[in-house]
Amino acid sequence: MGSPSAITTGESVERRPHHLPPRRGVRVVGKIRPFLDKDSLCTVNPSQVSVVKSDGGHAVISFMDHSASRTESYKLDWCYEQDEGIDQIFLKEINPLLDGVLHGSNTCVLGYGARGSGKTHIIQGSEENPGLAPMTVFELLSRIEESGGSLSMSCYEVNQDHIYDVLEPKEQEVLVLEDAGRRIQLKGLSQAPVTSVSDFERMYFHGLNQHKGPQKSVTDAQLRSHRGLIVYVAAVDKETNTSHLGKINFIDLAGYEDAKHISNPKPHLSETAKVNKSLFQLLNVVYALNANEIHVPYRESKLTRLMQDFISKKSGAVLITCLNPVLCQDTTHVVGMASRSCQVVNQYRYDLSRKHKSSLRQVLPCSPSHGRTSTINSSTKKNENIPFGSIEKKGNGATPMTKKGNGFTPATTRNQYLRTSVKKVGTFQSGVDEKHANDKSLLAKGRKLFGATSPITNSLQDNVVIVSEAADHSSREEVVVEPSLVGEGAHVSDTSKELELLKPIVDAVPATEPNSIQSINQAVSSDPHDDLKDNQNLINTTGESSPLLSEKIREISNSLKLLSCQTLSINTPQSNALFAKKFIMDPMDPKTPVPFNLNLDENAAFENMCTPQDRLRTRSTGLKKSLVQECLAFLNSANKEELKSLKGIGEKRASYIVELRESDAEPFKEVEDIKLLGLSSRQIGDMMTSILETI
Ligand SMILES: Nc1ncnc2c1ncn2[C@@H]1O[C@H](COP(=O)(O)OP(=O)(O)OP(=O)(O)O)[C@@H](O)[C@H]1O
């Protein structure tokens, strides 16, 4: 072996054979653990998980809860079933990454799941049944034996946002630093050469098992941390006579466990909360990468900072979501988060050409609400007609989310497409026409309540414009799902979120408010199908839904555009101030903070600097941000009694918050942290409204 002329070091750059499609940031696959004896202790029927795989390369996992006559389905990039072994995962998911690693790429394999779902079994395994990490090392050893090169490894543990070396345990934690080239350096993490399989097994199994053995004791079970193995590969490319340094990181993440149902003793509550928070942060990074977002929140925790070196938009990393074969809340949470992060929706398109009128190729966005979407019934090819996403109620008294009986005409197919483009799981979704009607009705309500130029009204207007544009496209023969309409369309999802949040706020406005608030309240809270009825009337008068509807919407949006051209001000009367106090922006959608309390001079400068819409948007962002900050400050400082006075906070949650503060003086730094309390977005909105009412 001649000495190589150049050395290239690990970059998270994809190097795949040309015949394979480019990989996305992080591939999200599922693995269902085989049924174990301990699962039979579970009261629910074990045969309730089912997987439907499509030729298009994705899988829908459905959990059937017979007792509640309910099915929940989640879509992932792929799923390995109970009878599929680790070797199959290795061949299909890991082996294709190794070429890249040997050519200087960095990548990562993450084992994610609820507690006891088989993460360690898959990532680490045992000497008798090696997991993915040992299999990879064996494969790399044999490859570099042929081509030349060397291997070394590091093991680390991430505990409570501190990283520790496992091979050479020491007091000081490992520091995550960035060098001049903005590459991550792990200061204090030892590296040991790996020259043989036995070398590796000795260090890996015995090193790791000091912390976590196959047979975990009760005490060990309480120690919850993320454990990682980094394999460094220095390989020589004989063709170019260059040497490459690539890395692959295997992380056995700590298991997710719902803090509310925790069986652990109290001292472990905050540990659980921290583990859950770090998992949430990691999943946010995966989501941002797969959604191709500009900002990837690597800096949220030590774990995500460390990961910055290994996962990027083209790293081809794999997140293996380990699933228990029985339905439980933790499993559905985990698979929901994974489904949300995989963003498969952006990969597909709907072909609505005449040739394929009845063929809806793909349904569904991974909804931000844990990846659930509503069921869509259509006659499609085998495996593509997936009753997907869904909380699908069956049996007596159950109300399906989709409306049946109208057939699945091309028009509804088109609408179905539109619905999936703009919808958001929750109150405001039930078909595009209903959506139009809802939007229109909310728009009218918003205008009455807040004035035509309020931020909310503007947002609603934007939404209507989008729907209108989409309706226009639908009249063409082929409609392609544009990222701007789905998933990446922050515009759309923001508005949908606002719509969702608007309803409780409109409901919450007291009847003593001026104008038509009472009638608005009636309109919002009376018959949930009223909006739909309005819309159906609209459709029935012509017999044709889309053209008239889109015209109407365009008309409304044009009038609103005209209105919004006027100079806007949100420093208006008391009643609007009351609204401002009540209005809470989507708590899950943090925006760049802008000082809202501008003095007069600043205000004048600000007025000159951009369009009225920009100013309004910026101001409302500042307002929302400062209201959110008020709420967080309240949660970080209020006493137990004050906390209990909030909507959704009882004795248990209040004690939990107080307890969180013992380990971290300010546990709620951003709205996402409130999720640690186990509240839904809606409940968080309600709770924040009640905080604003008290301050
Ligand atoms: N594919 C599998 N085949 C056979 N047994 C399995 C499989 N996956 C997991 N198990 C068994 O299930 C139990 C729990 O697995 P494991 O320790 O890997 O879970 P975990 O998700 O790492 O748990 P924790 O979150 O507590 O770290 C172990 O006894 C393991 O042997």
PDB file of C-alpha atoms in Angstrom, residues 172-414:
ATOM      1  CA  GLN A 172     -14.810  15.577  33.852  1.00  0.00           C
ATOM      2  CA  GLU A 173     -17.445  15.467  31.242  1.00  0.00           C
ATOM      3  CA  VAL A 174     -16.709  15.426  27.548  1.00  0.00           C
ATOM      4  CA  LEU A 175     -16.885  18.879  26.002  1.00  0.00           C
ATOM      5  CA  VAL A 176     -18.577  19.485  22.679  1.00  0.00           C
ATOM      6  CA  LEU A 177     -16.548  22.177  20.939  1.00  0.00           C
ATOM      7  CA  GLU A 178     -16.574  23.643  17.485  1.00  0.00           C
ATOM      8  CA  ASP A 179     -13.269  24.145  15.690  1.00  0.00           C
ATOM      9  CA  ALA A 180     -12.367  26.950  13.307  1.00  0.00           C
ATOM     10  CA  GLY A 181     -13.824  24.974  10.419  1.00  0.00           C
ATOM     11  CA  ARG A 182     -17.086  24.663  12.401  1.00  0.00           C
ATOM     12  CA  ARG A 183     -16.506  20.947  12.851  1.00  0.00           C
ATOM     13  CA  ILE A 184     -17.572  19.411  16.141  1.00  0.00           C
ATOM     14  CA  GLN A 185     -14.750  18.189  18.391  1.00  0.00           C
ATOM     15  CA  LEU A 186     -15.386  16.013  21.428  1.00  0.00           C
ATOM     16  CA  LYS A 187     -12.764  17.114  23.908  1.00  0.00           C
ATOM     17  CA  GLY A 188     -11.963  14.487  26.522  1.00  0.00           C
ATOM     18  CA  LEU A 189     -13.437  11.516  24.658  1.00  0.00           C
ATOM     19  CA  SER A 190     -10.914   8.697  24.392  1.00  0.00           C
ATOM     20  CA  GLN A 191     -10.394   6.624  21.260  1.00  0.00           C
ATOM     21  CA  ALA A 192      -9.156   3.059  21.223  1.00  0.00           C
ATOM     22  CA  PRO A 193      -7.868   1.172  18.174  1.00  0.00           C
ATOM     23  CA  VAL A 194      -9.883  -1.828  17.030  1.00  0.00           C
ATOM     24  CA  THR A 195      -7.772  -4.454  15.356  1.00  0.00           C
ATOM     25  CA  SER A 196      -9.947  -7.517  15.752  1.00  0.00           C
ATOM     26  CA  VAL A 197     -13.451  -8.698  16.575  1.00  0.00           C
ATOM     27  CA  SER A 198     -12.400  -9.838  20.036  1.00  0.00           C
ATOM     28  CA  ASP A 199     -10.814  -6.438  20.690  1.00  0.00           C
ATOM     29  CA  PHE A 200     -14.046  -4.764  19.876  1.00  0.00           C
ATOM     30  CA  GLU A 201     -16.236  -7.168  21.851  1.00  0.00           C
ATOM     31  CA  ARG A 202     -14.083  -6.783  24.937  1.00  0.00           C
ATOM     32  CA  MET A 203     -14.272  -3.008  24.878  1.00  0.00           C
ATOM     33  CA  TYR A 204     -17.806  -2.597  23.671  1.00  0.00           C
ATOM     34  CA  PHE A 205     -19.722  -5.177  25.639  1.00  0.00           C
ATOM     35  CA  HIS A 206     -17.666  -4.919  28.778  1.00  0.00           C
ATOM     36  CA  GLY A 207     -17.273  -1.168  28.547  1.00  0.00           C
ATOM     37  CA  LEU A 208     -20.939  -0.566  27.904  1.00  0.00           C
ATOM     38  CA  ASN A 209     -22.106  -3.211  30.280  1.00  0.00           C
ATOM     39  CA  GLN A 210     -20.512  -1.418  33.178  1.00  0.00           C
ATOM     40  CA  HIS A 211     -23.452   0.869  32.626  1.00  0.00           C
ATOM     41  CA  LYS A 212     -26.057  -1.297  31.057  1.00  0.00           C
ATOM     42  CA  GLY A 213     -25.962  -5.072  30.900  1.00  0.00           C
ATOM     43  CA  PRO A 214     -28.312  -7.385  29.115  1.00  0.00           C
ATOM     44  CA  GLN A 215     -29.751  -8.383  32.469  1.00  0.00           C
ATOM     45  CA  LYS A 216     -30.643  -5.100  34.029  1.00  0.00           C
ATOM     46  CA  SER A 217     -31.041  -4.848  37.762  1.00  0.00           C
ATOM     47  CA  VAL A 218     -33.704  -2.705  39.313  1.00  0.00           C
ATOM     48  CA  THR A 219     -31.110  -0.075  40.146  1.00  0.00           C
ATOM     49  CA  ASP A 220     -29.719  -0.088  36.631  1.00  0.00           C
ATOM     50  CA  ALA A 221     -33.185   0.285  35.267  1.00  0.00           C
ATOM     51  CA  GLN A 222     -33.379   3.615  37.015  1.00  0.00           C
ATOM     52  CA  LEU A 223     -30.210   4.838  35.329  1.00  0.00           C
ATOM     53  CA  ARG A 224     -31.475   6.284  32.135  1.00  0.00           C
ATOM     54  CA  SER A 225     -29.098   7.732  29.642  1.00  0.00           C
ATOM     55  CA  HIS A 226     -28.296   7.717  25.962  1.00  0.00           C
ATOM     56  CA  ARG A 227     -25.363   5.509  25.059  1.00  0.00           C
ATOM     57  CA  GLY A 228     -23.285   5.832  21.973  1.00  0.00           C
ATOM     58  CA  LEU A 229     -20.513   4.172  20.040  1.00  0.00           C
ATOM     59  CA  ILE A 230     -18.497   6.096  17.469  1.00  0.00           C
ATOM     60  CA  VAL A 231     -16.550   4.032  14.969  1.00  0.00           C
ATOM     61  CA  TYR A 232     -13.796   5.954  13.173  1.00  0.00           C
ATOM     62  CA  VAL A 233     -12.774   4.511   9.836  1.00  0.00           C
ATOM     63  CA  ALA A 234      -9.550   5.528   8.146  1.00  0.00           C
ATOM     64  CA  ALA A 235      -9.660   3.927   4.734  1.00  0.00           C
ATOM     65  CA  VAL A 236      -7.565   4.149   1.619  1.00  0.00           C
ATOM     66  CA  ASP A 237      -9.093   4.613  -1.797  1.00  0.00           C
ATOM     67  CA  LYS A 238      -6.754   2.670  -4.052  1.00  0.00           C
ATOM     68  CA  GLU A 239      -8.100   4.248  -7.225  1.00  0.00           C
ATOM     69  CA  THR A 240      -7.283   7.782  -6.224  1.00  0.00           C
ATOM     70  CA  ASN A 241      -4.615   6.909  -3.684  1.00  0.00           C
ATOM     71  CA  THR A 242      -6.292   9.092  -1.101  1.00  0.00           C
ATOM     72  CA  SER A 243      -7.124   8.352   2.487  1.00  0.00           C
ATOM     73  CA  HIS A 244     -10.507   9.142   4.001  1.00  0.00           C
ATOM     74  CA  LEU A 245     -11.629   9.445   7.587  1.00  0.00           C
ATOM     75  CA  GLY A 246     -15.306   8.649   8.056  1.00  0.00           C
ATOM     76  CA  LYS A 247     -17.347   8.063  11.199  1.00  0.00           C
ATOM     77  CA  ILE A 248     -20.484   6.224  12.119  1.00  0.00           C
ATOM     78  CA  ASN A 249     -22.254   6.822  15.401  1.00  0.00           C
ATOM     79  CA  PHE A 250     -24.619   4.259  16.949  1.00  0.00           C
ATOM     80  CA  ILE A 251     -26.846   5.659  19.653  1.00  0.00           C
ATOM     81  CA  ASP A 252     -29.020   3.593  21.915  1.00  0.00           C
ATOM     82  CA  LEU A 253     -31.320   6.356  23.105  1.00  0.00           C
ATOM     83  CA  ALA A 254     -32.859   6.260  26.564  1.00  0.00           C
ATOM     84  CA  GLY A 255     -36.410   4.946  26.447  1.00  0.00           C
ATOM     85  CA  TYR A 256     -39.337   7.327  26.299  1.00  0.00           C
ATOM     86  CA  GLU A 257     -41.698   7.085  29.228  1.00  0.00           C
ATOM     87  CA  ASP A 258     -44.721   9.248  29.865  1.00  0.00           C
ATOM     88  CA  ALA A 259     -44.027  11.210  33.030  1.00  0.00           C
ATOM     89  CA  LYS A 260     -47.685  11.050  34.023  1.00  0.00           C
ATOM     90  CA  HIS A 261     -47.845   7.274  34.089  1.00  0.00           C
ATOM     91  CA  ILE A 262     -44.477   6.758  35.494  1.00  0.00           C
ATOM     92  CA  SER A 263     -43.986   3.910  37.871  1.00  0.00           C
ATOM     93  CA  ASN A 264     -40.659   5.269  39.039  1.00  0.00           C
ATOM     94  CA  PRO A 265     -40.309   6.812  42.447  1.00  0.00           C
ATOM     95  CA  LYS A 266     -40.600  10.578  42.631  1.00  0.00           C
ATOM     96  CA  PRO A 267     -36.882  11.419  42.541  1.00  0.00           C
ATOM     97  CA  HIS A 268     -36.796  10.056  38.995  1.00  0.00           C
ATOM     98  CA  LEU A 269     -39.524  12.311  37.692  1.00  0.00           C
ATOM     99  CA  SER A 270     -37.198  15.089  36.708  1.00  0.00           C
ATOM    100  CA  GLU A 271     -34.789  12.589  35.166  1.00  0.00           C
ATOM    101  CA  THR A 272     -37.655  11.235  33.078  1.00  0.00           C
ATOM    102  CA  ALA A 273     -38.656  14.730  32.090  1.00  0.00           C
ATOM    103  CA  LYS A 274     -35.122  15.482  30.992  1.00  0.00           C
ATOM    104  CA  VAL A 275     -34.836  12.294  28.988  1.00  0.00           C
ATOM    105  CA  ASN A 276     -38.145  13.013  27.283  1.00  0.00           C
ATOM    106  CA  LYS A 277     -37.084  16.559  26.585  1.00  0.00           C
ATOM    107  CA  SER A 278     -33.820  15.487  25.003  1.00  0.00           C
ATOM    108  CA  LEU A 279     -35.658  12.951  22.838  1.00  0.00           C
ATOM    109  CA  PHE A 280     -38.063  15.641  21.785  1.00  0.00           C
ATOM    110  CA  GLN A 281     -35.174  17.929  20.880  1.00  0.00           C
ATOM    111  CA  LEU A 282     -33.514  15.201  18.878  1.00  0.00           C
ATOM    112  CA  LEU A 283     -36.724  14.457  17.004  1.00  0.00           C
ATOM    113  CA  ASN A 284     -37.033  18.154  16.250  1.00  0.00           C
ATOM    114  CA  VAL A 285     -33.618  18.044  14.609  1.00  0.00           C
ATOM    115  CA  VAL A 286     -34.695  15.040  12.538  1.00  0.00           C
ATOM    116  CA  TYR A 287     -37.894  16.823  11.600  1.00  0.00           C
ATOM    117  CA  ALA A 288     -36.054  19.993  10.579  1.00  0.00           C
ATOM    118  CA  LEU A 289     -33.629  18.027   8.422  1.00  0.00           C
ATOM    119  CA  ASN A 290     -36.321  16.028   6.701  1.00  0.00           C
ATOM    120  CA  ALA A 291     -38.510  19.063   6.223  1.00  0.00           C
ATOM    121  CA  ASN A 292     -35.496  20.799   4.710  1.00  0.00           C
ATOM    122  CA  GLU A 293     -35.872  23.666   7.134  1.00  0.00           C
ATOM    123  CA  ILE A 294     -33.262  26.390   7.077  1.00  0.00           C
ATOM    124  CA  HIS A 295     -32.731  26.335  10.804  1.00  0.00           C
ATOM    125  CA  VAL A 296     -31.867  22.996  12.354  1.00  0.00           C
ATOM    126  CA  PRO A 297     -32.027  23.205  16.155  1.00  0.00           C
ATOM    127  CA  TYR A 298     -28.731  21.448  16.854  1.00  0.00           C
ATOM    128  CA  ARG A 299     -27.919  23.794  19.722  1.00  0.00           C
ATOM    129  CA  GLU A 300     -30.822  22.729  21.908  1.00  0.00           C
ATOM    130  CA  SER A 301     -28.897  20.106  23.865  1.00  0.00           C
ATOM    131  CA  LYS A 302     -25.504  18.430  24.181  1.00  0.00           C
ATOM    132  CA  LEU A 303     -26.841  15.382  22.421  1.00  0.00           C
ATOM    133  CA  THR A 304     -28.066  17.344  19.413  1.00  0.00           C
ATOM    134  CA  ARG A 305     -24.831  19.339  19.293  1.00  0.00           C
ATOM    135  CA  LEU A 306     -22.876  16.124  19.229  1.00  0.00           C
ATOM    136  CA  MET A 307     -25.175  14.832  16.510  1.00  0.00           C
ATOM    137  CA  GLN A 308     -24.405  17.830  14.334  1.00  0.00           C
ATOM    138  CA  ASP A 309     -21.294  16.025  13.214  1.00  0.00           C
ATOM    139  CA  PHE A 310     -23.256  12.957  12.160  1.00  0.00           C
ATOM    140  CA  ILE A 311     -26.629  13.974  10.808  1.00  0.00           C
ATOM    141  CA  SER A 312     -27.235  16.494   8.107  1.00  0.00           C
ATOM    142  CA  LYS A 313     -29.618  16.954   5.230  1.00  0.00           C
ATOM    143  CA  LYS A 314     -27.752  14.378   3.173  1.00  0.00           C
ATOM    144  CA  SER A 315     -26.176  12.161   5.794  1.00  0.00           C
ATOM    145  CA  GLY A 316     -28.548   9.285   5.128  1.00  0.00           C
ATOM    146  CA  ALA A 317     -28.732   8.564   8.850  1.00  0.00           C
ATOM    147  CA  VAL A 318     -31.292   6.058  10.089  1.00  0.00           C
ATOM    148  CA  LEU A 319     -33.650   6.401  13.022  1.00  0.00           C
ATOM    149  CA  ILE A 320     -34.932   2.991  14.050  1.00  0.00           C
ATOM    150  CA  THR A 321     -38.159   3.345  15.974  1.00  0.00           C
ATOM    151  CA  CYS A 322     -38.487   0.318  18.209  1.00  0.00           C
ATOM    152  CA  LEU A 323     -42.061  -0.630  18.910  1.00  0.00           C
ATOM    153  CA  ASN A 324     -43.718  -2.902  21.398  1.00  0.00           C
ATOM    154  CA  PRO A 325     -46.113  -5.296  19.708  1.00  0.00           C
ATOM    155  CA  VAL A 326     -48.908  -4.260  22.046  1.00  0.00           C
ATOM    156  CA  LEU A 327     -50.750  -1.006  22.154  1.00  0.00           C
ATOM    157  CA  CYS A 328     -49.720   1.349  24.896  1.00  0.00           C
ATOM    158  CA  GLN A 329     -49.595   5.075  25.228  1.00  0.00           C
ATOM    159  CA  ASP A 330     -45.808   5.297  25.152  1.00  0.00           C
ATOM    160  CA  THR A 331     -45.646   3.323  21.929  1.00  0.00           C
ATOM    161  CA  THR A 332     -48.188   5.502  20.185  1.00  0.00           C
ATOM    162  CA  HIS A 333     -46.386   8.614  21.355  1.00  0.00           C
ATOM    163  CA  VAL A 334     -43.066   7.315  20.060  1.00  0.00           C
ATOM    164  CA  VAL A 335     -44.369   6.210  16.686  1.00  0.00           C
ATOM    165  CA  GLY A 336     -46.331   9.433  16.362  1.00  0.00           C
ATOM    166  CA  MET A 337     -43.230  11.524  16.923  1.00  0.00           C
ATOM    167  CA  ALA A 338     -41.262   9.375  14.502  1.00  0.00           C
ATOM    168  CA  SER A 339     -43.966   9.659  11.886  1.00  0.00           C
ATOM    169  CA  ARG A 340     -44.020  13.417  12.270  1.00  0.00           C
ATOM    170  CA  SER A 341     -40.264  13.507  11.786  1.00  0.00           C
ATOM    171  CA  CYS A 342     -40.106  11.449   8.658  1.00  0.00           C
ATOM    172  CA  GLN A 343     -42.005  13.899   6.454  1.00  0.00           C
ATOM    173  CA  VAL A 344     -42.754  11.268   3.825  1.00  0.00           C
ATOM    174  CA  VAL A 345     -45.531  13.387   2.431  1.00  0.00           C
ATOM    175  CA  ASN A 346     -43.190  15.574   0.471  1.00  0.00           C
ATOM    176  CA  GLN A 347     -41.989  12.652  -1.533  1.00  0.00           C
ATOM    177  CA  TYR A 348     -45.274  11.870  -3.230  1.00  0.00           C
ATOM    178  CA  ARG A 349     -47.535  13.261  -5.824  1.00  0.00           C
ATOM    179  CA  TYR A 350     -51.116  12.856  -6.776  1.00  0.00           C
ATOM    180  CA  ASP A 351     -51.851  11.957 -10.315  1.00  0.00           C
ATOM    181  CA  LEU A 352     -55.327  13.162 -11.103  1.00  0.00           C
ATOM    182  CA  SER A 353     -55.101  12.787 -14.840  1.00  0.00           C
ATOM    183  CA  ARG A 354     -58.127  11.370 -16.625  1.00  0.00           C
ATOM    184  CA  LYS A 355     -56.321   8.110 -17.053  1.00  0.00           C
ATOM    185  CA  HIS A 356     -56.127   7.704 -13.300  1.00  0.00           C
ATOM    186  CA  LYS A 357     -59.199   9.500 -12.177  1.00  0.00           C
ATOM    187  CA  SER A 358     -60.035   7.153  -9.371  1.00  0.00           C
ATOM    188  CA  SER A 359     -56.509   6.522  -8.341  1.00  0.00           C
ATOM    189  CA  LEU A 360     -55.387   8.553  -5.396  1.00  0.00           C
ATOM    190  CA  ARG A 361     -51.781   7.488  -5.324  1.00  0.00           C
ATOM    191  CA  GLN A 362     -51.010   8.568  -1.900  1.00  0.00           C
ATOM    192  CA  VAL A 363     -52.899   9.945   0.953  1.00  0.00           C
ATOM    193  CA  LEU A 364     -51.534  11.951   3.461  1.00  0.00           C
ATOM    194  CA  PRO A 365     -49.393  14.155   5.219  1.00  0.00           C
ATOM    195  CA  CYS A 366     -47.552  13.233   8.310  1.00  0.00           C
ATOM    196  CA  SER A 367     -49.478  15.547  10.432  1.00  0.00           C
ATOM    197  CA  PRO A 368     -47.596  17.628  12.897  1.00  0.00           C
ATOM    198  CA  SER A 369     -49.980  16.148  15.389  1.00  0.00           C
ATOM    199  CA  HIS A 370     -47.889  13.070  15.887  1.00  0.00           C
ATOM    200  CA  GLY A 371     -48.195  11.948  12.369  1.00  0.00           C
ATOM    201  CA  ARG A 372     -51.843  11.072  12.472  1.00  0.00           C
ATOM    202  CA  THR A 373     -54.054  11.882   9.590  1.00  0.00           C
ATOM    203  CA  SER A 374     -57.612  11.118   8.841  1.00  0.00           C
ATOM    204  CA  THR A 375     -58.793   8.091   6.999  1.00  0.00           C
ATOM    205  CA  ILE A 376     -59.359   8.420   3.308  1.00  0.00           C
ATOM    206  CA  ASN A 377     -61.325   5.821   1.446  1.00  0.00           C
ATOM    207  CA  SER A 378     -60.630   5.469  -2.216  1.00  0.00           C
ATOM    208  CA  SER A 379     -60.345   2.729  -4.729  1.00  0.00           C
ATOM    209  CA  THR A 380     -56.663   2.403  -5.333  1.00  0.00           C
ATOM    210  CA  LYS A 381     -54.092  -0.195  -6.096  1.00  0.00           C
ATOM    211  CA  LYS A 382     -53.378  -2.852  -3.540  1.00  0.00           C
ATOM    212  CA  ASN A 383     -51.297  -1.514  -0.705  1.00  0.00           C
ATOM    213  CA  GLU A 384     -51.849   2.011  -1.852  1.00  0.00           C
ATOM    214  CA  ASN A 385     -55.376   2.193  -0.615  1.00  0.00           C
ATOM    215  CA  ILE A 386     -54.349   2.504   2.932  1.00  0.00           C
ATOM    216  CA  PRO A 387     -56.851   3.527   5.525  1.00  0.00           C
ATOM    217  CA  PHE A 388     -54.187   5.752   6.723  1.00  0.00           C
ATOM    218  CA  GLY A 389     -53.610   7.800   9.617  1.00  0.00           C
ATOM    219  CA  SER A 390     -56.278   7.851  11.564  1.00  0.00           C
ATOM    220  CA  ILE A 391     -58.149   7.649  14.571  1.00  0.00           C
ATOM    221  CA  GLU A 392     -60.766   5.627  12.894  1.00  0.00           C
ATOM    222  CA  LYS A 393     -63.743   4.914  15.115  1.00  0.00           C
ATOM    223  CA  LYS A 394     -65.792   1.877  14.471  1.00  0.00           C
ATOM    224  CA  GLY A 395     -68.788   0.332  16.091  1.00  0.00           C
ATOM    225  CA  ASN A 396     -71.704   1.810  17.921  1.00  0.00           C
ATOM    226  CA  GLY A 397     -71.795   5.446  18.412  1.00  0.00           C
ATOM    227  CA  ALA A 398     -68.477   5.939  16.747  1.00  0.00           C
ATOM    228  CA  THR A 399     -68.161   8.898  14.447  1.00  0.00           C
ATOM    229  CA  PRO A 400     -65.859   8.414  11.511  1.00  0.00           C
ATOM    230  CA  MET A 401     -63.807  11.432  10.620  1.00  0.00           C
ATOM    231  CA  THR A 402     -64.555  11.030   6.946  1.00  0.00           C
ATOM    232  CA  LYS A 403     -67.997  11.525   5.532  1.00  0.00           C
ATOM    233  CA  LYS A 404     -69.375   8.530   3.756  1.00  0.00           C
ATOM    234  CA  GLY A 405     -72.188   8.053   1.297  1.00  0.00           C
ATOM    235  CA  ASN A 406     -71.258  10.656  -1.272  1.00  0.00           C
ATOM    236  CA  GLY A 407     -69.131   8.329  -3.337  1.00  0.00           C
ATOM    237  CA  PHE A 408     -65.649   9.178  -4.334  1.00  0.00           C
ATOM    238  CA  THR A 409     -66.078  11.261  -7.425  1.00  0.00           C
ATOM    239  CA  PRO A 410     -63.227  12.972  -9.202  1.00  0.00           C
ATOM    240  CA  ALA A 411     -64.370  16.185  -7.611  1.00  0.00           C
ATOM    241  CA  THR A 412     -64.126  14.741  -4.154  1.00  0.00           C
ATOM    242  CA  THR A 413     -60.830  13.210  -5.046  1.00  0.00           C
ATOM    243  CA  ARG A 414     -59.622  16.617  -6.002  1.00  0.00           C
TER     244      ARG A 414
END
